[in-house]
Amino acid sequence: MTKKLLLLWVMLCIAMFNAAAQGRQVTGTVKDKDGVSLPGVSIREAGTNNGTASGTDGKFSLTLKGTNPSLELTYMGYTKITLKTDSRNDYTFVMQSDAQQLKDVVITGYESKKRKTLTTSVTRLDADEIQNIPAASVVNLLQGRVAGLAVVNNSGAPGIGAPVFIRGNASVASSFSDNRIYSDPLFVVDGIIIPPDRASAKGFSVNALGSGNSPISWLNPSDIESIDVLKDAAAAAVYGSRGANGVIIIKTKTAKSGKPKVDLRAYTGITFTPSLFPILGGKAESDAKTDIWNRFAPYDQRMSGMPIQMTDSLNPYFNNSTDWQSLYFRTGKIQNYDASIQAGNEMGNYRIGAGYYSEDGIVLNTGFKRYTANFTGRLLPNKKTTILMQTYLGRTDRSRGNSKNGQGINAQGIWSIPSSVYSIPGKNPAGGSLLDAFSKNRDKNYTNSINTSLQLMYAITPELMFTSTGSLSYANDKRDYFYAAVANNGSADAGEYNAINNSYTITNQLSYSHNTKNNDHNFGAFLVQEFNKNTLEVTQIDAKKGPLDPIQIIQGYSPRNTVTKTGYGANATSSVLGKVNYGFREKYLVDASLRADGSSKLASNNRWGYFPTVSAAWRIAEEPFVKNNLPWLNEAKVRLSWGKNANQYVENFASVNALTGSAGGFDEPSDLYVSTYGGSPVAVQNFAQMQNKDLRWEYSDQTNLGIELSTFKGRVSLIADLYQRYTEGGTYDEQLPTSAGYSIIKKNGIDVLNKGFEMTLSVDVLGKNKLGLGWTTRFMLAKNVNKVAKLPNNNRPFFVDNVTMVKVGSAPYGYVFMVSDGVWQTDAEVPVDPFTGKKLFFDYGYLPYRAGSPRFLDLNGDYKINDLNGDGAREVNDRLWVGDPTPKIEGGWVNTLTWKGFTVDMMFNFKLGVKVVNSAMQRYWNSVKVQGGGGQFPNYTKQEYFNGDSQDWGGIPPTDYYDIFGFAPGDRGGVDARFPTLDYWTGSIQTFWNIYDYKSAFVEDASFMRLKNLMMSYNLPVPMIRRFGLERMLVYANVENVFLLTKYSGRDPEAIEFPSGYDRGRNYPLSRKMTVGLNVTF
């Protein structure tokens, strides 16, 4: 009996000991490598759901359930720690930062997710890739770096905005400027929504285009930490009616705990003048003009003698050989200086930064400056509460140069100007002074912006989080211009433009996450309530015919010559969003969401829109049969998603009856008031827009199939997506009959289809080797098929302008031109109408074709080329669709070479299958005329680039005109002629044969590949710089626009008008930039 009692006592002791061990409490502290406490670290007993989180002081306490179990510590941006417990009850953990883990985390809107658990198409661009590259706008740096993201850098003007598209153009508008707004993606900076249709981007009138800047031009690229591009509907639909065109989420650098750290960045450099065009002047110019006269003037005109400008060899106004181009271009200077400081402890942290950027434009009186200041502060009052404040202040100044009414800038230096009399240089044959237009005119934009947010996060439980955020985006855009009389046909003009944009958002979010035992099942959900309101106030004042050039303010102008306009707009959106996700062992993943938006822009019957999404992914590489048989396959995931979102970027009050108010104003050139009563100006209300109670959302339905592969320990990875997006219900203005009493009504009725393929292939070419040499390459490619699927009025095509058509089955905008077929070689070749006996003739002027005349296809067989008024407008009987400016394929190629501390980065971008109208060349030939009464001949350049918009002033062909026309001296035409010979038009030498730009001969393939950036950098060895108290020092040199490969005969295949696709030779040239810089951290 005694032995039995002793055995029972021993068993009870063991049981009590085990129970004590299983129920014992352990404590600990979590720090980083610098000894700074880390709050919010997840500490979990391995194999169970028993866990806790570290407090603001990094300390934690956890009651264990098992006997000496392992503890798992996880924290975003740090390497996971697993430690088996022993008899100790207190532990200290030091976590190491993991840069790769940060790269593997993406922001998908309202949440952050690991890349391996993504079920949607999201691309992250690391900020390191775009650091130290000089740019007035972040948007310009994105070109060619993300598959499916197209940035059209069609102007080299510093600070100007660039069109941006994600997976093609999804909207069609009646004017090109509106279309640009409709297709812009949504920018979200630190959770702050930046409206793409703010006045700074869209403008208020043709002559007051806001600032023309990018909506995020106030953002300093050096302050960016990451950029995430949400491309498919399942990703972007969490932003509802604002995410139809995709979303670009930008996260700026935030504070990190630790001792104070200071970062200094500086670079400086120059922008080079573009290659100037060789011109024909002096005796060569005179000989060419004489030759044109002898070849093409009618007999009676030749006998009556040449115009004086061909024979007066002593008058420099007619016969100069001065190349004036260089007077309008310059070598510019670039400067950038940034500074930031950050520090923190277990109670909070902060980061303060400031920056200055300045770039001189290569055209006189153009340039851009940006001033920025930002603050980020995080307060941790207790282990459950976090308060985050982020504020960004910005100011941009942009000098526009001689940009009145969109005038070209490249034409100005090419006009014929006396070379010996500098008092007239001035004189442009069309009137005004060219040099004064750049030196005495003033045209500047100023934008002051504030973007700020305040966020409260409260952990109700370790698995349940409440977040409330209030944000404000404010922008004040101003434009101030003055055009001197000496440069503006004797009329001094002045104007002021002021727009105030306000956008505020209130967001409340409840998030839940739960992982079951052994992490087999992962549940997540969040519910969001959001309200957003935008307001716009605009004032515009224009004054004309100022008394004197020294008087440059509006107060000095006569009230009779002054017009004031004001505008106000407001809209609001109320939203509710719910999302759930589930994952089994991070192998089978499913997400679903539903968002409801109510918008004040739309009719009351259709004010609310609902946007569901569902997506799933299968990580095949986690299957045992793959792990056992394909060990080299590190990651293999298949994604499938579907979603619906919408576009509400229509005008405020688009669905209601609208009146247009007009005040009295000047009506040049008579300078009479438009509306008067008793001799005084009066306001007149015109019925403009009829109410449409059925105006609704423009919906987009998108399906996406994607794969992600990673092999050979991550050395080769591939991300590829197939997608189809159908956008239906696009808005348009339907013209109403006069009897309706209104001029237009806004309706839905345009559908657009986008489908395509995109891929990103990344390769670590050399891997680890004894030489320490590294080479990584990333190739991005995207092919998008963009077609109009439906149009109003039974799919009836319509013209955006005289030659650009929108029709079903084709790209949104295409050229409908007469089809060139060379030239008629002999008179006998010209067809004769068997019924009338007349030769084929041009409808305008009824002039028959003959040898040397342009040859076009007579598509309708009526023996005339139909164009009723000679301008190509809307007469399509003998015109065909000959191309469009939408690229068939585009992408980029990034290469990085490293060796020890040296790095070389190269970034190429390319576009294939782009059709461009080389209107500049056409305008050269169309300007080869002699104005009646003895007009002057301008100097033309060899490559035929001239604005030609001004007047029909005469001119000479380029230096290679003999080759282009294909004739030898004495011939009227040649069998190898590229363009038709010049011919008289009305039987008079006043004008020659017009060569219009709606001829297919001027449509060219503008495919190109450009080495966009080349950067060489060196990180100085740490032991060397530590003696100076430095943590890091980087020196580098960068060259932008290194070289261009293209067959396009124009100046630059990118410097075109978009989306019209016209190259009129007047876009601001893309300049080459060279900078050197230094980054220091201590």
mmCIF file with all atom_site columns, N, CA and C in Angstrom, residues 29 84 96 158 216 363 422 614 752 836 880 925 933 987 1027:
data_model
loop_
_atom_site.group_PDB
_atom_site.id
_atom_site.type_symbol
_atom_site.label_atom_id
_atom_site.label_alt_id
_atom_site.label_comp_id
_atom_site.label_asym_id
_atom_site.label_entity_id
_atom_site.label_seq_id
_atom_site.pdbx_PDB_ins_code
_atom_site.Cartn_x
_atom_site.Cartn_y
_atom_site.Cartn_z
_atom_site.occupancy
_atom_site.B_iso_or_equiv
_atom_site.pdbx_formal_charge
_atom_site.auth_seq_id
_atom_site.auth_comp_id
_atom_site.auth_asym_id
_atom_site.auth_atom_id
_atom_site.pdbx_PDB_model_num
ATOM 1  N N  . THR A 1 29   ? 11.435  41.287 -24.762  1.00 0.00 ? 29   THR A N  1
ATOM 2  C CA . THR A 1 29   ? 11.576  42.583 -25.429  1.00 0.00 ? 29   THR A CA 1
ATOM 3  C C  . THR A 1 29   ? 12.076  42.350 -26.845  1.00 0.00 ? 29   THR A C  1
ATOM 4  N N  . LYS A 1 84   ? 13.101  28.109 -29.975  1.00 0.00 ? 84   LYS A N  1
ATOM 5  C CA . LYS A 1 84   ? 12.509  27.160 -29.032  1.00 0.00 ? 84   LYS A CA 1
ATOM 6  C C  . LYS A 1 84   ? 12.782  27.630 -27.611  1.00 0.00 ? 84   LYS A C  1
ATOM 7  N N  . GLN A 1 96   ? 16.368  41.468 -37.613  1.00 0.00 ? 96   GLN A N  1
ATOM 8  C CA . GLN A 1 96   ? 17.158  42.027 -38.702  1.00 0.00 ? 96   GLN A CA 1
ATOM 9  C C  . GLN A 1 96   ? 16.226  42.473 -39.827  1.00 0.00 ? 96   GLN A C  1
ATOM 10 N N  . PRO A 1 158  ? 9.809   71.678 -69.427  1.00 0.00 ? 158  PRO A N  1
ATOM 11 C CA . PRO A 1 158  ? 9.937   71.279 -68.022  1.00 0.00 ? 158  PRO A CA 1
ATOM 12 C C  . PRO A 1 158  ? 8.635   71.477 -67.253  1.00 0.00 ? 158  PRO A C  1
ATOM 13 N N  . ILE A 1 216  ? 0.431   65.644 -60.051  1.00 0.00 ? 216  ILE A N  1
ATOM 14 C CA . ILE A 1 216  ? 1.338   65.349 -58.934  1.00 0.00 ? 216  ILE A CA 1
ATOM 15 C C  . ILE A 1 216  ? 2.707   65.986 -59.169  1.00 0.00 ? 216  ILE A C  1
ATOM 16 N N  . VAL A 1 363  ? 14.308  76.298 -74.568  1.00 0.00 ? 363  VAL A N  1
ATOM 17 C CA . VAL A 1 363  ? 13.730  77.415 -75.307  1.00 0.00 ? 363  VAL A CA 1
ATOM 18 C C  . VAL A 1 363  ? 13.724  78.625 -74.378  1.00 0.00 ? 363  VAL A C  1
ATOM 19 N N  . TYR A 1 422  ? 19.537  95.044 -87.093  1.00 0.00 ? 422  TYR A N  1
ATOM 20 C CA . TYR A 1 422  ? 19.032  94.398 -85.890  1.00 0.00 ? 422  TYR A CA 1
ATOM 21 C C  . TYR A 1 422  ? 17.849  95.157 -85.312  1.00 0.00 ? 422  TYR A C  1
ATOM 22 N N  . VAL A 1 614  ? -14.236 39.476 -57.924  1.00 0.00 ? 614  VAL A N  1
ATOM 23 C CA . VAL A 1 614  ? -13.847 38.196 -57.352  1.00 0.00 ? 614  VAL A CA 1
ATOM 24 C C  . VAL A 1 614  ? -12.548 37.767 -58.017  1.00 0.00 ? 614  VAL A C  1
ATOM 25 N N  . VAL A 1 752  ? -16.161 50.844 -75.682  1.00 0.00 ? 752  VAL A N  1
ATOM 26 C CA . VAL A 1 752  ? -14.780 50.658 -76.112  1.00 0.00 ? 752  VAL A CA 1
ATOM 27 C C  . VAL A 1 752  ? -14.265 49.323 -75.582  1.00 0.00 ? 752  VAL A C  1
ATOM 28 N N  . THR A 1 836  ? -18.168 61.979 -120.090 1.00 0.00 ? 836  THR A N  1
ATOM 29 C CA . THR A 1 836  ? -18.009 63.424 -120.284 1.00 0.00 ? 836  THR A CA 1
ATOM 30 C C  . THR A 1 836  ? -16.804 63.768 -121.140 1.00 0.00 ? 836  THR A C  1
ATOM 31 N N  . LEU A 1 880  ? -9.827  56.935 -97.153  1.00 0.00 ? 880  LEU A N  1
ATOM 32 C CA . LEU A 1 880  ? -9.800  55.674 -96.425  1.00 0.00 ? 880  LEU A CA 1
ATOM 33 C C  . LEU A 1 880  ? -9.106  55.846 -95.086  1.00 0.00 ? 880  LEU A C  1
ATOM 34 N N  . TRP A 1 925  ? 5.821   72.007 -97.935  1.00 0.00 ? 925  TRP A N  1
ATOM 35 C CA . TRP A 1 925  ? 5.515   72.059 -99.364  1.00 0.00 ? 925  TRP A CA 1
ATOM 36 C C  . TRP A 1 925  ? 4.294   72.924 -99.637  1.00 0.00 ? 925  TRP A C  1
ATOM 37 N N  . GLY A 1 933  ? 1.510   90.426 -104.399 1.00 0.00 ? 933  GLY A N  1
ATOM 38 C CA . GLY A 1 933  ? 2.010   91.703 -103.942 1.00 0.00 ? 933  GLY A CA 1
ATOM 39 C C  . GLY A 1 933  ? 3.445   91.620 -103.471 1.00 0.00 ? 933  GLY A C  1
ATOM 40 N N  . GLY A 1 987  ? -3.824  79.498 -112.069 1.00 0.00 ? 987  GLY A N  1
ATOM 41 C CA . GLY A 1 987  ? -3.332  80.155 -113.267 1.00 0.00 ? 987  GLY A CA 1
ATOM 42 C C  . GLY A 1 987  ? -2.474  81.347 -112.963 1.00 0.00 ? 987  GLY A C  1
ATOM 43 N N  . ARG A 1 1027 ? 35.239  57.137 -40.939  1.00 0.00 ? 1027 ARG A N  1
ATOM 44 C CA . ARG A 1 1027 ? 36.155  58.019 -40.219  1.00 0.00 ? 1027 ARG A CA 1
ATOM 45 C C  . ARG A 1 1027 ? 35.698  59.472 -40.261  1.00 0.00 ? 1027 ARG A C  1
#
